[in-house]
Coordinates of C-alpha atoms in Angstrom, one line a residue:
Chain F
M1 CA 103.8 140.0 62.3
R2 CA 106.5 137.9 63.9
F3 CA 107.7 137.6 67.5
A4 CA 111.0 135.8 68.3
L5 CA 111.7 134.1 71.6
V6 CA 115.4 134.5 72.6
G7 CA 117.1 133.4 75.8
R8 CA 119.7 131.3 77.4
P9 CA 119.5 127.6 77.4
N10 CA 117.1 126.1 79.9
C11 CA 115.4 129.4 80.6
G12 CA 111.9 128.2 79.6
K13 CA 111.5 129.6 76.1
S14 CA 110.1 126.4 74.7
T15 CA 107.8 126.1 77.7
L16 CA 106.5 129.5 76.9
F17 CA 106.2 128.7 73.2
N18 CA 104.2 125.5 74.0
Q19 CA 101.9 127.4 76.3
V20 CA 100.8 129.6 73.4
A21 CA 101.3 127.4 70.4
G22 CA 100.1 124.0 71.7
Y23 CA 102.8 121.4 71.8
K24 CA 105.3 122.0 69.0
A25 CA 108.7 122.4 70.6
E26 CA 110.7 120.1 72.7
T27 CA 111.4 121.1 76.2
G28 CA 113.6 119.6 78.8
N29 CA 115.5 120.5 81.9
F30 CA 118.7 120.0 79.9
H31 CA 120.8 122.6 78.3
G32 CA 120.1 122.9 74.6
T33 CA 117.0 120.8 74.0
T34 CA 115.9 123.0 71.2
V35 CA 118.5 122.9 68.4
T36 CA 116.6 124.3 65.5
F37 CA 113.9 126.9 65.6
T38 CA 110.2 126.1 65.6
E39 CA 107.5 128.4 64.3
S40 CA 103.9 128.6 64.9
K41 CA 101.0 130.9 64.2
V42 CA 98.9 132.1 67.1
R43 CA 96.1 134.6 67.4
V44 CA 96.6 137.4 69.9
A45 CA 93.8 140.0 70.3
G46 CA 92.5 139.2 66.8
E47 CA 95.8 139.4 65.1
I48 CA 97.7 136.5 63.6
I49 CA 101.2 136.3 64.9
Q50 CA 104.1 134.1 63.9
I51 CA 106.0 133.0 66.9
V52 CA 109.5 131.6 66.6
D53 CA 111.2 129.6 69.3
L54 CA 114.9 130.0 68.8
P55 CA 117.5 127.7 70.3
G56 CA 118.9 128.7 73.7
T57 CA 122.0 130.8 73.4
Y58 CA 124.5 132.2 75.9
T59 CA 125.6 134.9 73.4
L60 CA 125.0 136.2 69.9
Q61 CA 128.6 135.6 69.1
G62 CA 128.5 131.9 69.9
S63 CA 130.2 129.0 68.1
N64 CA 128.0 126.0 68.4
P65 CA 125.3 125.2 65.8
A66 CA 122.4 126.0 68.1
E67 CA 123.8 129.5 68.7
A68 CA 124.5 130.1 65.1
V69 CA 120.9 129.4 64.3
T70 CA 119.7 132.2 66.6
K71 CA 122.2 134.7 65.3
E72 CA 121.4 133.9 61.7
Y73 CA 117.7 134.1 62.3
L74 CA 117.8 137.5 64.0
A75 CA 120.1 138.9 61.3
S76 CA 118.1 137.6 58.3
N77 CA 114.4 137.6 59.2
D78 CA 111.9 140.3 59.8
V79 CA 111.3 140.1 63.5
D80 CA 108.8 142.6 64.8
V81 CA 109.4 142.0 68.5
I82 CA 112.2 140.1 70.3
I83 CA 110.9 138.6 73.4
N84 CA 113.9 138.0 75.6
V85 CA 113.1 135.2 78.1
A86 CA 115.3 135.6 81.2
D87 CA 115.6 133.3 84.1
A88 CA 114.7 135.5 87.1
S89 CA 116.5 133.1 89.5
H90 CA 119.8 133.7 87.6
L91 CA 119.3 137.2 86.4
A92 CA 122.9 138.4 86.3
Q93 CA 123.7 135.8 83.6
S94 CA 120.5 136.2 81.7
L95 CA 121.1 140.0 81.5
E96 CA 124.3 139.5 79.6
L97 CA 122.3 138.3 76.6
T98 CA 119.8 141.1 77.2
L99 CA 122.6 143.6 77.0
E100 CA 123.6 142.2 73.7
L101 CA 120.1 142.2 72.4
L102 CA 119.7 145.9 73.3
G103 CA 122.3 146.5 70.6
V104 CA 120.0 144.8 68.0
N105 CA 117.8 147.4 66.6
R106 CA 114.5 145.7 67.1
P107 CA 111.7 146.3 69.6
L108 CA 112.6 144.3 72.7
I109 CA 110.7 143.1 75.7
L110 CA 112.2 141.3 78.7
A111 CA 110.2 138.4 80.2
M112 CA 111.4 137.5 83.7
N113 CA 110.6 133.8 83.7
M114 CA 110.7 131.4 86.7
M115 CA 109.6 134.0 89.1
D116 CA 108.4 131.2 91.4
E117 CA 111.9 129.7 91.4
A118 CA 113.4 133.1 92.3
L119 CA 110.9 133.4 95.1
R120 CA 112.0 130.0 96.4
L121 CA 115.6 131.2 96.4
G122 CA 114.5 134.2 98.5
L123 CA 115.1 136.7 95.7
S124 CA 113.0 139.8 95.2
V125 CA 113.2 141.4 91.8
D126 CA 112.6 145.2 91.3
G127 CA 111.0 144.9 87.9
P128 CA 109.9 148.6 87.5
G129 CA 113.4 149.7 88.5
L130 CA 115.1 147.5 85.9
E131 CA 112.5 148.6 83.3
K132 CA 113.5 152.2 83.9
K133 CA 117.2 151.5 83.8
L134 CA 117.1 149.4 80.6
G135 CA 114.5 151.4 78.8
I136 CA 112.6 148.4 77.7
K137 CA 109.4 146.7 79.1
V138 CA 110.1 144.2 81.8
L139 CA 107.3 141.7 82.7
P140 CA 107.1 138.8 85.2
L141 CA 106.4 135.3 83.9
I142 CA 105.9 131.8 85.2
A143 CA 105.7 130.0 81.8
S144 CA 105.4 126.5 83.3
K145 CA 102.1 127.5 85.0
G146 CA 101.0 129.8 82.2
R147 CA 101.0 132.9 84.4
G148 CA 101.8 136.2 82.8
V149 CA 101.8 134.7 79.3
K150 CA 98.7 136.6 78.0
H151 CA 99.9 139.8 79.4
L152 CA 103.3 139.3 77.8
F153 CA 101.9 138.8 74.4
L154 CA 99.5 141.7 74.6
A155 CA 102.4 143.9 75.6
S156 CA 104.5 142.6 72.7
L157 CA 101.7 143.3 70.3
E158 CA 101.3 146.8 71.6
L159 CA 105.1 147.3 71.3
A160 CA 105.1 146.1 67.7
R161 CA 102.3 148.6 66.8
L162 CA 104.0 151.5 68.5
Q163 CA 107.4 150.9 66.9
P164 CA 109.3 152.9 69.6
S165 CA 112.6 154.6 69.0
Y166 CA 115.6 152.9 70.4
G167 CA 117.1 156.1 71.8
A168 CA 115.7 155.7 75.3
R169 CA 117.4 152.4 75.7
F170 CA 120.2 151.7 78.2
N171 CA 123.4 152.1 76.2
V172 CA 126.0 149.5 76.2
C173 CA 128.9 150.6 74.1
E174 CA 131.0 147.7 75.3
D175 CA 131.2 145.0 72.7
D176 CA 133.1 142.5 74.8
A177 CA 131.8 139.7 76.9
M178 CA 133.8 140.5 80.0
A179 CA 132.2 144.0 80.2
R180 CA 128.7 142.6 79.7
H181 CA 129.3 140.1 82.4
K182 CA 130.3 142.8 84.9
M183 CA 127.4 145.0 83.8
G184 CA 125.0 142.1 84.2
Q185 CA 126.3 141.5 87.7
Q186 CA 126.0 145.2 88.6
L187 CA 122.4 145.4 87.3
A188 CA 121.5 142.2 89.3
D189 CA 123.1 143.6 92.4
E190 CA 121.1 146.8 91.9
F191 CA 117.7 145.4 91.2
I192 CA 117.6 142.1 93.1
K193 CA 117.5 141.7 96.8
A194 CA 118.6 138.5 98.2
G195 CA 116.6 137.3 101.2
T196 CA 117.0 134.1 103.1
R197 CA 117.1 131.1 100.9
H198 CA 114.8 128.3 101.9
L199 CA 116.6 125.0 101.7
T200 CA 114.3 122.4 100.5
W201 CA 114.5 118.7 99.6
R202 CA 115.7 119.7 96.1
D203 CA 118.9 121.2 97.6
R204 CA 119.5 118.1 99.6
L205 CA 118.8 115.7 96.8
D206 CA 122.2 116.0 95.2
D207 CA 123.8 114.9 98.4
I208 CA 122.5 111.5 97.6
L209 CA 122.2 111.5 93.8
L210 CA 125.7 112.9 93.2
H211 CA 127.3 111.0 96.1
P212 CA 130.5 109.2 95.1
L213 CA 128.9 105.9 96.2
W214 CA 125.1 106.3 96.5
G215 CA 125.1 108.4 93.4
Y216 CA 126.1 105.4 91.3
G217 CA 123.9 103.1 93.2
T218 CA 120.8 105.2 92.6
L219 CA 121.8 105.8 89.0
L220 CA 121.9 102.0 88.5
L221 CA 118.6 101.6 90.3
I222 CA 116.9 104.4 88.3
L223 CA 118.1 103.1 84.9
L224 CA 117.2 99.5 85.9
A225 CA 113.7 100.6 87.0
F226 CA 113.4 102.6 83.8
F227 CA 114.3 99.8 81.4
Q228 CA 112.4 97.3 83.5
A229 CA 109.3 99.4 83.3
V230 CA 109.7 100.0 79.6
Y231 CA 110.1 96.3 78.8
G232 CA 107.5 95.3 81.3
I233 CA 104.9 97.5 79.7
G234 CA 106.1 96.5 76.2
R235 CA 105.8 92.8 76.9
L236 CA 102.3 93.4 78.3
I237 CA 101.0 95.2 75.2
E238 CA 102.8 93.6 72.4
P239 CA 101.4 90.0 72.2
P240 CA 97.7 90.9 72.3
L241 CA 98.3 93.7 69.8
L242 CA 100.2 91.4 67.4
A243 CA 97.4 88.8 67.8
I244 CA 94.8 91.4 66.7
F245 CA 96.8 92.4 63.7
D246 CA 97.6 88.9 62.6
K247 CA 93.9 88.1 62.7
L248 CA 93.3 91.3 60.7
I249 CA 95.9 90.3 58.0
V250 CA 94.4 86.9 57.6
T251 CA 90.9 88.3 57.3
V252 CA 91.9 91.0 54.7
T253 CA 94.3 88.9 52.6
G254 CA 92.2 85.7 52.7
P255 CA 89.7 86.8 50.1
L256 CA 92.5 88.1 47.8
G257 CA 94.4 84.8 48.0
P258 CA 97.9 84.5 49.3
N259 CA 99.4 83.5 45.9
T260 CA 98.1 86.5 43.9
I261 CA 100.1 89.7 43.5
W262 CA 97.5 91.7 45.3
G263 CA 97.4 89.3 48.2
A264 CA 101.2 89.5 48.5
L265 CA 101.3 93.3 48.2
V266 CA 98.5 93.9 50.8
N267 CA 100.1 91.4 53.1
G268 CA 103.4 93.1 52.8
I269 CA 102.0 96.5 53.5
L270 CA 100.0 95.3 56.5
Q271 CA 103.1 93.6 57.9
G272 CA 104.8 97.0 57.7
V273 CA 101.9 98.7 59.5
T274 CA 101.9 96.0 62.1
A275 CA 105.7 96.2 62.7
G276 CA 105.4 99.9 63.2
I277 CA 102.6 99.7 65.7
A278 CA 104.2 96.7 67.5
I279 CA 107.5 98.6 67.9
V280 CA 106.2 102.1 68.6
L281 CA 103.3 101.6 70.9
P282 CA 104.6 99.0 73.3
Y283 CA 108.2 100.0 73.6
L284 CA 109.0 103.4 72.2
L285 CA 106.0 105.1 74.0
P286 CA 106.9 104.1 77.5
F287 CA 110.5 104.7 76.8
L288 CA 109.9 108.3 75.7
L289 CA 107.5 108.9 78.6
G290 CA 110.2 107.8 81.0
L291 CA 112.9 109.7 79.3
G292 CA 110.8 112.9 79.3
L293 CA 110.2 112.5 83.0
L294 CA 114.0 112.1 83.8
E295 CA 114.7 115.0 81.5
D296 CA 112.2 117.4 83.0
I297 CA 113.2 116.5 86.6
G298 CA 116.7 117.5 85.6
Y299 CA 118.4 114.1 86.1
L300 CA 120.1 113.9 82.7
P301 CA 122.9 116.4 83.5
R302 CA 123.4 114.5 86.8
I303 CA 124.0 111.4 84.7
A304 CA 126.5 113.3 82.6
F305 CA 128.3 114.4 85.8
L306 CA 128.4 110.9 87.2
M307 CA 129.5 109.3 83.9
D308 CA 132.1 111.8 82.8
A309 CA 135.0 109.8 84.1
L310 CA 133.9 106.7 82.3
M311 CA 133.1 108.5 79.1
H312 CA 136.6 109.9 79.0
R313 CA 137.9 106.4 78.6
I314 CA 136.2 106.2 75.2
G315 CA 137.4 109.7 74.3
L316 CA 134.2 111.7 75.0
H317 CA 132.9 113.5 78.0
G318 CA 129.9 113.2 80.2
K319 CA 127.5 115.2 78.0
A320 CA 127.8 112.5 75.3
I321 CA 126.1 110.0 77.6
V322 CA 122.7 111.3 76.5
P323 CA 122.9 110.0 72.9
F324 CA 123.8 106.6 74.3
I325 CA 120.8 106.4 76.6
L326 CA 118.5 107.6 73.9
G327 CA 120.1 105.0 71.5
Y328 CA 118.6 102.2 73.5
G329 CA 115.2 103.4 72.5
C330 CA 115.9 104.5 69.0
N331 CA 119.1 105.7 67.2
V332 CA 117.3 108.5 65.4
P333 CA 116.8 110.8 68.5
A334 CA 120.2 109.7 69.7
V335 CA 121.9 111.0 66.6
M336 CA 119.8 114.1 66.8
S337 CA 120.9 114.8 70.4
T338 CA 124.6 115.0 69.4
R339 CA 123.8 118.5 68.3
T340 CA 124.3 119.7 71.9
L341 CA 128.0 118.8 71.7
E342 CA 130.1 121.7 70.8
E343 CA 133.0 120.1 68.9
P344 CA 132.4 118.6 65.4
R345 CA 134.8 115.8 66.4
D346 CA 132.7 115.0 69.5
R347 CA 129.6 115.0 67.5
F348 CA 131.1 112.6 65.0
I349 CA 132.3 110.1 67.5
A350 CA 129.2 110.3 69.7
A351 CA 127.0 109.8 66.6
A352 CA 129.1 106.9 65.4
L353 CA 129.1 105.1 68.7
A354 CA 125.4 105.8 69.3
T355 CA 124.5 104.0 66.1
L356 CA 126.2 100.9 67.5
V357 CA 123.8 101.0 70.5
P358 CA 121.2 98.3 70.1
C359 CA 117.9 100.1 69.7
A360 CA 114.4 98.7 70.6
A361 CA 114.1 97.2 67.1
R362 CA 117.4 95.4 67.4
L363 CA 116.3 94.3 70.9
A364 CA 113.5 92.5 69.2
V365 CA 116.0 90.6 67.1
V366 CA 118.2 89.8 70.1
F367 CA 115.1 88.6 72.0
G368 CA 113.5 86.8 69.0
L369 CA 116.7 84.8 68.1
V370 CA 119.2 84.6 70.9
A371 CA 117.0 84.9 74.0
F372 CA 114.3 82.6 72.5
Y373 CA 116.5 79.9 71.1
L374 CA 119.7 80.1 73.2
G375 CA 118.4 81.4 76.5
P376 CA 118.4 84.7 78.4
L377 CA 122.1 84.5 79.5
P378 CA 123.6 84.7 76.0
A379 CA 121.2 87.6 75.3
L380 CA 122.5 89.4 78.4
G381 CA 126.0 88.5 77.3
L382 CA 125.4 90.2 74.0
Y383 CA 124.5 93.5 75.7
V384 CA 127.8 93.3 77.7
F385 CA 129.7 92.4 74.5
N386 CA 128.0 95.4 72.8
L387 CA 129.3 97.8 75.4
F388 CA 132.7 96.3 75.0
V389 CA 132.7 96.8 71.3
I390 CA 131.5 100.4 71.7
A391 CA 134.3 101.0 74.1
I392 CA 137.0 99.6 71.8
T393 CA 135.5 101.5 68.8
G394 CA 135.6 104.7 70.9
R395 CA 139.2 104.1 71.8
V396 CA 140.2 103.6 68.2
L397 CA 138.2 106.6 67.0
T398 CA 139.8 108.7 69.7
G399 CA 143.2 107.6 68.6
L400 CA 142.4 108.6 65.0
L401 CA 140.7 111.9 66.0
P402 CA 142.6 113.5 68.9
E403 CA 140.7 116.0 71.1
D404 CA 141.6 119.6 70.8
V405 CA 139.3 121.3 73.4
P406 CA 139.2 119.4 76.6
G407 CA 136.5 118.5 78.9
L408 CA 133.1 118.8 80.3
I409 CA 131.6 122.2 81.0
L410 CA 127.9 121.8 81.8
E411 CA 125.3 123.8 83.7
M412 CA 123.7 121.8 86.4
P413 CA 120.1 123.0 86.6
P414 CA 118.0 122.8 89.8
Y415 CA 115.6 119.9 90.1
R416 CA 112.1 120.8 88.9
I417 CA 108.9 119.0 89.3
P418 CA 107.7 118.0 85.9
T419 CA 104.2 118.6 84.7
L420 CA 102.5 115.5 83.3
K421 CA 101.1 117.5 80.5
A422 CA 104.6 118.5 79.4
V423 CA 105.9 115.0 79.6
F424 CA 103.0 113.5 77.6
N425 CA 103.2 116.2 75.0
K426 CA 106.9 115.7 74.6
A427 CA 106.5 111.9 74.1
W428 CA 103.8 112.6 71.6
F429 CA 106.0 115.1 69.8
R430 CA 108.8 112.5 69.4
I431 CA 106.4 109.7 68.5
R432 CA 104.9 111.9 65.8
E433 CA 108.4 112.3 64.3
F434 CA 108.7 108.5 64.1
V435 CA 105.2 108.0 62.6
V436 CA 105.7 110.7 60.0
E437 CA 109.3 110.0 59.0
A438 CA 110.2 106.4 59.6
W439 CA 106.9 104.5 59.4
P440 CA 106.1 105.3 55.8
T441 CA 109.5 104.0 54.8
L442 CA 108.9 100.9 56.7
I443 CA 105.5 100.3 55.1
A444 CA 106.8 101.1 51.6
G445 CA 109.8 98.8 52.1
S446 CA 107.6 96.1 53.4
G447 CA 105.4 96.4 50.2
I448 CA 108.4 96.4 47.9
L449 CA 109.8 93.4 49.7
A450 CA 106.6 91.5 49.2
L451 CA 106.6 92.2 45.5
L452 CA 110.3 91.1 45.2
S453 CA 109.6 87.8 46.8
Y454 CA 106.4 87.4 44.8
F455 CA 108.4 87.7 41.6
N456 CA 111.2 85.6 43.1
L457 CA 113.7 88.4 42.7
A458 CA 114.8 88.6 46.3
V459 CA 117.2 85.7 46.0
Y460 CA 119.5 87.8 43.8
L461 CA 120.1 90.1 46.7
N462 CA 121.7 87.1 48.5
Y463 CA 124.5 87.2 46.0
L464 CA 125.2 90.8 46.8
I465 CA 125.9 90.2 50.4
R466 CA 127.3 86.7 50.0
P467 CA 130.9 87.8 50.8
F468 CA 129.8 88.8 54.2
T469 CA 127.6 85.8 54.9
W470 CA 130.3 83.5 53.6
V471 CA 133.0 84.9 55.9
L472 CA 130.7 84.6 58.9
G473 CA 129.6 81.1 58.0
L474 CA 125.9 82.0 57.6
P475 CA 123.5 80.5 55.2
A476 CA 123.2 82.5 51.9
A477 CA 119.5 82.9 52.4
V478 CA 120.0 85.4 55.3
G479 CA 121.2 88.0 52.8
V480 CA 117.7 89.2 52.0
P481 CA 116.7 89.8 55.7
L482 CA 120.1 91.6 56.2
I483 CA 119.5 93.9 53.3
F484 CA 116.0 94.7 54.3
G485 CA 117.1 95.1 57.9
I486 CA 118.6 98.4 56.6
L487 CA 115.0 99.6 56.1
R488 CA 114.0 98.7 59.6
K489 CA 116.1 96.6 61.9
E490 CA 113.3 94.3 63.0
L491 CA 112.8 93.2 59.4
S492 CA 115.9 91.1 59.8
L493 CA 113.9 89.0 62.2
V494 CA 110.5 89.3 60.6
M495 CA 111.8 88.2 57.2
L496 CA 114.1 85.5 58.4
G497 CA 111.1 83.0 58.4
Q498 CA 110.3 83.8 54.8
A499 CA 113.9 83.6 53.8
L500 CA 114.6 80.3 55.5
G501 CA 111.3 78.8 54.6
T502 CA 110.5 77.9 58.2
M503 CA 109.4 79.8 61.4
N504 CA 111.5 77.4 63.5
F505 CA 114.8 79.1 63.0
S506 CA 116.7 76.6 65.0
S507 CA 115.9 73.9 62.4
A508 CA 117.5 76.0 59.6
M509 CA 120.4 77.6 61.5
T510 CA 122.8 76.2 64.1
P511 CA 123.2 78.0 67.5
V512 CA 126.5 79.4 66.3
Q513 CA 124.9 80.8 63.2
L514 CA 122.0 82.3 65.2
F515 CA 124.4 84.0 67.5
T516 CA 126.7 85.3 64.8
F517 CA 123.8 86.5 62.7
T518 CA 122.4 88.5 65.7
V519 CA 125.8 90.0 66.4
F520 CA 126.1 91.1 62.8
V521 CA 122.6 92.6 62.9
M522 CA 123.5 94.5 66.1
F523 CA 126.2 96.5 64.4
Y524 CA 126.0 96.6 60.6
V525 CA 124.7 99.6 58.7
P526 CA 122.2 101.8 60.7
C527 CA 118.6 101.8 59.5
V528 CA 117.4 104.2 56.8
A529 CA 115.8 106.6 59.3
T530 CA 119.1 106.9 61.2
L531 CA 121.1 107.3 58.0
I532 CA 118.8 110.2 57.0
M533 CA 119.5 111.8 60.4
L534 CA 123.2 111.2 60.2
K535 CA 123.3 112.9 56.8
K536 CA 121.3 115.8 58.3
E537 CA 123.7 116.2 61.3
L538 CA 127.1 115.3 59.9
G539 CA 126.7 115.7 56.1
T540 CA 126.9 113.0 53.4
K541 CA 130.6 112.4 54.1
G542 CA 130.1 111.8 57.8
M543 CA 127.2 109.5 57.1
L544 CA 129.2 107.4 54.6
W545 CA 132.2 107.2 57.0
I546 CA 129.9 105.9 59.8
T547 CA 128.3 103.4 57.5
A548 CA 131.6 102.1 56.4
L549 CA 132.7 102.0 60.1
T550 CA 129.7 100.0 61.1
V551 CA 130.3 97.4 58.4
I552 CA 133.9 96.9 59.5
V553 CA 132.9 96.7 63.2
A554 CA 130.0 94.3 62.4
L555 CA 132.4 92.0 60.5
I556 CA 135.1 92.0 63.2
A557 CA 132.5 91.6 66.0
G558 CA 130.7 88.9 64.0
L559 CA 133.9 86.9 63.5
A560 CA 134.8 87.3 67.2
A561 CA 131.3 86.2 68.2
R562 CA 131.5 83.2 65.8
A563 CA 134.7 82.1 67.4
V564 CA 133.3 82.5 70.9
A565 CA 130.0 80.8 70.0
M566 CA 131.9 77.8 68.5
I567 CA 133.5 77.2 71.9
I568 CA 130.3 77.7 73.9
F569 CA 127.6 76.1 71.9
Chain V
M1 CA 147.0 128.0 92.0
H2 CA 144.6 126.1 89.9
L3 CA 141.0 125.3 90.8
I4 CA 141.8 121.6 90.8
D5 CA 144.0 122.0 93.8
I6 CA 141.4 123.8 96.0
E7 CA 139.7 121.8 98.7
V8 CA 135.9 121.4 98.7
G9 CA 133.9 124.2 100.1
K10 CA 136.6 126.9 100.1
W11 CA 135.7 130.2 98.3
V12 CA 138.3 131.4 95.8
K13 CA 138.5 134.0 93.1
V14 CA 139.0 133.2 89.5
I15 CA 141.9 135.2 88.0
G16 CA 142.4 133.7 84.6
F17 CA 142.3 130.7 82.2
E18 CA 145.1 128.8 80.5
G19 CA 144.5 127.2 77.2
G20 CA 143.3 128.3 73.8
A21 CA 140.9 131.0 72.9
K22 CA 138.2 128.5 72.1
F23 CA 138.4 127.0 75.5
Q24 CA 138.3 130.4 77.2
D25 CA 135.3 131.4 75.1
R26 CA 133.5 128.3 76.2
L27 CA 134.0 129.1 79.9
L28 CA 132.8 132.7 79.4
Q29 CA 129.7 131.4 77.5
H30 CA 128.9 129.3 80.5
G31 CA 129.2 132.3 82.8
L32 CA 132.6 131.7 84.4
Y33 CA 134.6 134.9 84.2
P34 CA 137.9 136.1 85.7
G35 CA 136.9 138.0 88.8
D36 CA 134.1 135.6 89.7
V37 CA 134.1 134.0 93.2
T38 CA 133.6 130.3 93.2
R39 CA 133.8 127.2 95.3
I40 CA 133.9 123.5 94.7
L41 CA 130.7 121.8 95.9
R42 CA 131.7 118.2 95.3
K43 CA 134.1 116.1 93.3
A44 CA 133.0 113.0 91.4
P45 CA 135.2 110.0 92.1
L46 CA 137.6 108.3 89.7
K47 CA 139.0 111.5 88.2
G48 CA 135.5 112.6 87.5
P49 CA 134.3 116.2 87.2
L50 CA 134.0 118.9 89.8
L51 CA 130.7 120.6 90.7
V52 CA 131.4 124.3 91.3
E53 CA 129.1 127.1 92.4
V54 CA 129.4 130.4 90.7
S55 CA 126.9 133.3 91.0
R56 CA 124.3 131.0 92.7
R57 CA 124.5 128.5 89.7
E58 CA 126.1 125.1 89.6
L59 CA 128.5 124.1 86.9
A60 CA 130.1 120.8 86.2
L61 CA 133.7 121.1 85.1
G62 CA 135.9 118.3 84.0
R63 CA 139.2 117.9 85.9
E64 CA 141.2 118.8 82.8
V65 CA 139.1 122.0 82.7
A66 CA 139.6 122.8 86.3
R67 CA 143.4 122.2 85.8
K68 CA 143.4 125.2 83.5
I69 CA 141.5 127.7 85.7
L70 CA 143.8 130.0 87.7
V71 CA 142.4 131.0 91.1
E72 CA 143.7 132.9 94.1
D73 CA 142.7 133.2 97.8
I74 CA 140.2 135.8 98.8
V75 CA 141.8 138.3 101.1

């Protein structure tokens, strides 16, 4: 038996799904967090039921990929009951989709979610009246607190067993959106009584957070505090963790002997394991926790609102700010989040620019080379330079791919108090993606690399990339770290010692070379995990274009950096 | 009159959209229809977007979007 959850974006479908299925779907107080469907088996009253969480959709006739997924799913799969999750605090809009679903000949149940929010707005909903009018079961729900969930699923099960006729349903002959909009409004007027709205701190918050002046001030403070906390926690955890693993590697590989093939292989694999833990635990985990918090509060759309004007200057609109912010943690979720943009052109540009954002792994390279050997100021300068390069690339891409549908249209959700459980679960969900998809590649790559250097084959790779290193005035030996940096960006740093034959990089490379190398690493070819995601989102062609673009950008930026560095250092 | 020209806080009625079918569809999908009553809640600086209220919800609209929304006074 299969139940499908259908509803508008940000109505709480995924929250409901997670309540029954354990944490499997991403939720967020941002339109369109779920972009593909998630399925899970749950047991309800002794029966095993497949529950599907479909992406939020405004209509079944929609055009963006998330909406197409929902439409296709309902058309092609055997769904026993459609559970239409509606936002009771915005019933008129939610009912438009309900009216469309009434036309789909499947058992339908209407879950009025966010009843607490509706109450806060002073709305009283006449559920039984609506139930009678629509001819389908209408049930109250507060998914975030788990209230009404059990009742809803028992009722759905009952409905699936009964297989009622569709004759008693409210009949909408109108097939056009305008008519449904009017009807939704009428129904809402009929069955919802507006009382007095209680103004709370949440309503006042935007007076500050979206203020033309204080809004930007608080945005800066929030982002600063956010990154400060992430790096603060990261720096606290990383060194002791690395020390433990270094000790472990010595203990394990010692008996095997460093110059045997097994010793080299085990060492390589353990290095990969270590790199994964050193990146994920200290930096990515606090980053994802913080992001989840901002997301569930509802701050991300506010950032989009504030940044829209600026984003226009690079040919995108405010919504595309999310991939950029995500990009500083990891480019993989950044590319993934471009799905919420409607236009293929916007998706391409946003994905291309997001891959130029220095992720946590590249941050390690910047810190390890530039900050460590040249000081914190050049490192900070690199970040400013990076923004500059992204802006120029954006301008060029915008010139090449003109916009055809203008502007930002984005729903601004009310602020919500996030539950810690949801935030933790979300971070765990995203971490798991990294562990399952990227980490194995990293470990395998590290092992292969160890074998290559054991057989002394790695040096041949240097010839392959020599044209680039020659133009940039870099030693030929950095070719191997660059190639393996495509596996995972931090390998460019980790392997540099091996490639140069010393851990004191400043003895083998001049400051100009260190600086140029870091700039090149910052931009050239995204890591394998990002490439996989680019292919998934934009197709092979899009992935190849972006790869070519990053090489060109890296080369030009590298040359510019070399020129600047020659003057400074 | 276009929505862009309306002062903050004043209620107006949406009478239509200029621009292509795709653009109109997108507005409809986000729940902004001809006939709806709306008002501007705030404007972001530097040619930033407008925040409008429609049917108790808040929508952010880019200026170039607001420039293509036809409105009239409520009589």
